[in-house]
Amino acid sequence: MASDGHMDKTYLSDFKVTSPQSPSEEAPSPEPGHVKTAHVIDHYAERSLCRKFDYRILPILALMYLCNALDKGNLGNAKTNHLEDDLGFVKGGNQYNIILSVFYVP
């Protein structure tokens, strides 16, 4: 490689850029005296696919995160308003801690 980040012309002449015709077809293995094969990834298509995933998944995840944060806050408020007495928890037990840990897992 040259110092400016581009490949030398002699290095480029060793490669032939091809892509397989079908996903099941594998690229031929280089044999002595044959041209090596380099596969090119379509970066535009990959970015487009990732963007589609982001637009569809991220709003749902953000809503779930918001609801989880609200539920954790509501549990704290409910405890100060005698949640343990209303639900009949055992005094000195760890039932409230189990409920609280369920909301911290996600």
C-alpha atoms as an extended CHARMM CRD file, in Angstrom:
* protein
*
       106  EXT
         1         1  MET       CA              0.0000000000        0.0000000000        0.0000000000  PROA      1               0.0000000000
         2         2  ALA       CA              1.1360000000        3.4890000000       -0.6910000000  PROA      2               0.0000000000
         3         3  SER       CA              1.5010000000        6.0600000000        2.0380000000  PROA      3               0.0000000000
         4         4  ASP       CA             -1.5200000000        8.0620000000        0.8120000000  PROA      4               0.0000000000
         5         5  GLY       CA             -3.9350000000        5.1690000000        1.5020000000  PROA      5               0.0000000000
         6         6  HSD       CA             -4.3850000000        3.9860000000       -2.1230000000  PROA      6               0.0000000000
         7         7  MET       CA             -3.2500000000        0.6080000000       -3.4250000000  PROA      7               0.0000000000
         8         8  ASP       CA             -0.2990000000        0.3020000000       -5.7660000000  PROA      8               0.0000000000
         9         9  LYS       CA             -1.1580000000       -0.4960000000       -9.3800000000  PROA      9               0.0000000000
        10        10  THR       CA              0.8060000000       -3.7460000000       -9.2000000000  PROA      10              0.0000000000
        11        11  TYR       CA             -1.2430000000       -4.8400000000       -6.1970000000  PROA      11              0.0000000000
        12        12  LEU       CA             -4.5440000000       -3.9880000000       -7.9390000000  PROA      12              0.0000000000
        13        13  SER       CA             -3.6230000000       -6.0440000000      -10.9840000000  PROA      13              0.0000000000
        14        14  ASP       CA             -3.5840000000       -9.1920000000       -8.8000000000  PROA      14              0.0000000000
        15        15  PHE       CA             -7.2920000000       -8.8880000000       -7.9890000000  PROA      15              0.0000000000
        16        16  LYS       CA            -10.4050000000       -9.3250000000      -10.0550000000  PROA      16              0.0000000000
        17        17  VAL       CA            -13.6160000000       -7.9870000000       -8.4940000000  PROA      17              0.0000000000
        18        18  THR       CA            -16.5060000000      -10.4110000000       -8.9510000000  PROA      18              0.0000000000
        19        19  SER       CA            -19.5940000000      -11.4850000000       -7.0770000000  PROA      19              0.0000000000
        20        20  PRO       CA            -21.2590000000      -14.9040000000       -7.0320000000  PROA      20              0.0000000000
        21        21  GLN       CA            -24.3990000000      -15.3330000000       -9.1540000000  PROA      21              0.0000000000
        22        22  SER       CA            -26.3920000000      -16.9420000000       -6.3320000000  PROA      22              0.0000000000
        23        23  PRO       CA            -25.9860000000      -16.9920000000       -2.5400000000  PROA      23              0.0000000000
        24        24  SER       CA            -25.2380000000      -20.7310000000       -2.5840000000  PROA      24              0.0000000000
        25        25  GLU       CA            -22.4790000000      -20.3360000000       -5.1560000000  PROA      25              0.0000000000
        26        26  GLU       CA            -19.1070000000      -19.9340000000       -3.5000000000  PROA      26              0.0000000000
        27        27  ALA       CA            -16.2210000000      -17.9750000000       -4.8960000000  PROA      27              0.0000000000
        28        28  PRO       CA            -13.5520000000      -20.1440000000       -6.4660000000  PROA      28              0.0000000000
        29        29  SER       CA            -10.4940000000      -20.6950000000       -4.3420000000  PROA      29              0.0000000000
        30        30  PRO       CA             -7.3470000000      -19.1140000000       -5.7470000000  PROA      30              0.0000000000
        31        31  GLU       CA             -4.9930000000      -21.6030000000       -7.3080000000  PROA      31              0.0000000000
        32        32  PRO       CA             -1.3780000000      -20.9140000000       -8.2020000000  PROA      32              0.0000000000
        33        33  GLY       CA             -1.2640000000      -18.8010000000      -11.3400000000  PROA      33              0.0000000000
        34        34  HSD       CA             -4.9140000000      -17.7570000000      -11.1280000000  PROA      34              0.0000000000
        35        35  VAL       CA             -6.3840000000      -14.3590000000      -10.3180000000  PROA      35              0.0000000000
        36        36  LYS       CA             -7.5550000000      -13.8240000000       -6.7050000000  PROA      36              0.0000000000
        37        37  THR       CA            -11.1800000000      -12.7800000000       -6.1130000000  PROA      37              0.0000000000
        38        38  ALA       CA            -12.3500000000       -9.9490000000       -3.8530000000  PROA      38              0.0000000000
        39        39  HSD       CA            -16.0490000000       -9.5290000000       -3.0300000000  PROA      39              0.0000000000
        40        40  VAL       CA            -17.5160000000       -6.0380000000       -2.8790000000  PROA      40              0.0000000000
        41        41  ILE       CA            -20.1760000000       -5.2140000000       -0.2840000000  PROA      41              0.0000000000
        42        42  ASP       CA            -22.8520000000       -2.7520000000       -1.3300000000  PROA      42              0.0000000000
        43        43  HSD       CA            -22.4390000000       -0.1830000000        1.4550000000  PROA      43              0.0000000000
        44        44  TYR       CA            -25.4030000000        1.8900000000        0.2720000000  PROA      44              0.0000000000
        45        45  ALA       CA            -27.7880000000       -1.0830000000        0.4940000000  PROA      45              0.0000000000
        46        46  GLU       CA            -26.3960000000       -2.0420000000        3.9130000000  PROA      46              0.0000000000
        47        47  ARG       CA            -26.8810000000        1.4680000000        5.3110000000  PROA      47              0.0000000000
        48        48  SER       CA            -30.3720000000        1.6070000000        3.8340000000  PROA      48              0.0000000000
        49        49  LEU       CA            -31.3150000000       -1.6770000000        5.5010000000  PROA      49              0.0000000000
        50        50  CYS       CA            -29.9020000000       -0.5620000000        8.8650000000  PROA      50              0.0000000000
        51        51  ARG       CA            -31.8260000000        2.7000000000        8.6050000000  PROA      51              0.0000000000
        52        52  LYS       CA            -35.0680000000        0.7850000000        7.9730000000  PROA      52              0.0000000000
        53        53  PHE       CA            -34.4130000000       -1.3510000000       11.0480000000  PROA      53              0.0000000000
        54        54  ASP       CA            -33.6900000000        1.7660000000       13.1040000000  PROA      54              0.0000000000
        55        55  TYR       CA            -36.8940000000        3.5160000000       12.0330000000  PROA      55              0.0000000000
        56        56  ARG       CA            -39.0370000000        0.4830000000       12.8460000000  PROA      56              0.0000000000
        57        57  ILE       CA            -37.4070000000       -0.8260000000       16.0250000000  PROA      57              0.0000000000
        58        58  LEU       CA            -36.1500000000        2.2580000000       17.8680000000  PROA      58              0.0000000000
        59        59  PRO       CA            -39.5490000000        3.9460000000       18.4420000000  PROA      59              0.0000000000
        60        60  ILE       CA            -40.9180000000        0.7570000000       20.0060000000  PROA      60              0.0000000000
        61        61  LEU       CA            -37.8320000000        0.3440000000       22.1930000000  PROA      61              0.0000000000
        62        62  ALA       CA            -38.0060000000        3.9900000000       23.2880000000  PROA      62              0.0000000000
        63        63  LEU       CA            -41.6670000000        3.5820000000       24.2690000000  PROA      63              0.0000000000
        64        64  MET       CA            -40.8670000000        0.4040000000       26.2110000000  PROA      64              0.0000000000
        65        65  TYR       CA            -38.0040000000        2.1560000000       28.0050000000  PROA      65              0.0000000000
        66        66  LEU       CA            -40.2990000000        5.0680000000       28.9210000000  PROA      66              0.0000000000
        67        67  CYS       CA            -42.9830000000        2.7350000000       30.2930000000  PROA      67              0.0000000000
        68        68  ASN       CA            -40.3960000000        0.8040000000       32.2930000000  PROA      68              0.0000000000
        69        69  ALA       CA            -39.0440000000        4.0240000000       33.8200000000  PROA      69              0.0000000000
        70        70  LEU       CA            -42.5720000000        5.1630000000       34.7080000000  PROA      70              0.0000000000
        71        71  ASP       CA            -43.3560000000        1.8220000000       36.3490000000  PROA      71              0.0000000000
        72        72  LYS       CA            -40.1800000000        1.9590000000       38.4460000000  PROA      72              0.0000000000
        73        73  GLY       CA            -41.0970000000        5.4440000000       39.6200000000  PROA      73              0.0000000000
        74        74  ASN       CA            -44.6540000000        4.3980000000       40.3890000000  PROA      74              0.0000000000
        75        75  LEU       CA            -43.4240000000        1.4940000000       42.5180000000  PROA      75              0.0000000000
        76        76  GLY       CA            -41.4760000000        3.9140000000       44.6870000000  PROA      76              0.0000000000
        77        77  ASN       CA            -44.5170000000        6.1440000000       45.0720000000  PROA      77              0.0000000000
        78        78  ALA       CA            -46.7570000000        3.1780000000       45.8450000000  PROA      78              0.0000000000
        79        79  LYS       CA            -44.4340000000        1.9830000000       48.6030000000  PROA      79              0.0000000000
        80        80  THR       CA            -44.6670000000        5.3490000000       50.3410000000  PROA      80              0.0000000000
        81        81  ASN       CA            -48.4640000000        5.0260000000       50.0940000000  PROA      81              0.0000000000
        82        82  HSD       CA            -48.5100000000        1.6250000000       51.8980000000  PROA      82              0.0000000000
        83        83  LEU       CA            -48.3870000000       -0.7470000000       48.9040000000  PROA      83              0.0000000000
        84        84  GLU       CA            -47.0730000000       -3.5720000000       51.0850000000  PROA      84              0.0000000000
        85        85  ASP       CA            -50.0550000000       -3.3660000000       53.4410000000  PROA      85              0.0000000000
        86        86  ASP       CA            -52.5980000000       -3.2480000000       50.5870000000  PROA      86              0.0000000000
        87        87  LEU       CA            -51.1230000000       -6.3150000000       48.8520000000  PROA      87              0.0000000000
        88        88  GLY       CA            -50.6760000000       -8.2500000000       52.0970000000  PROA      88              0.0000000000
        89        89  PHE       CA            -46.9100000000       -8.6500000000       51.9450000000  PROA      89              0.0000000000
        90        90  VAL       CA            -45.2260000000      -10.3980000000       54.8830000000  PROA      90              0.0000000000
        91        91  LYS       CA            -43.5160000000       -7.9790000000       57.2600000000  PROA      91              0.0000000000
        92        92  GLY       CA            -39.7470000000       -8.2820000000       56.9770000000  PROA      92              0.0000000000
        93        93  GLY       CA            -40.0510000000      -10.3170000000       53.7430000000  PROA      93              0.0000000000
        94        94  ASN       CA            -38.4030000000       -9.6340000000       50.4340000000  PROA      94              0.0000000000
        95        95  GLN       CA            -41.5230000000       -9.6170000000       48.2210000000  PROA      95              0.0000000000
        96        96  TYR       CA            -41.2310000000       -5.9030000000       47.4230000000  PROA      96              0.0000000000
        97        97  ASN       CA            -37.5620000000       -6.3640000000       46.5250000000  PROA      97              0.0000000000
        98        98  ILE       CA            -38.4890000000       -9.1530000000       44.1060000000  PROA      98              0.0000000000
        99        99  ILE       CA            -41.0710000000       -6.9210000000       42.4010000000  PROA      99              0.0000000000
       100       100  LEU       CA            -38.5350000000       -4.1060000000       42.1840000000  PROA      100             0.0000000000
       101       101  SER       CA            -35.8360000000       -6.3620000000       40.7150000000  PROA      101             0.0000000000
       102       102  VAL       CA            -38.2170000000       -7.4620000000       37.9370000000  PROA      102             0.0000000000
       103       103  PHE       CA            -38.3730000000       -3.8690000000       36.6820000000  PROA      103             0.0000000000
       104       104  TYR       CA            -34.5850000000       -3.4240000000       36.7870000000  PROA      104             0.0000000000
       105       105  VAL       CA            -33.8070000000       -6.5200000000       34.6830000000  PROA      105             0.0000000000
       106       106  PRO       CA            -34.9390000000       -5.0840000000       31.3180000000  PROA      106             0.0000000000
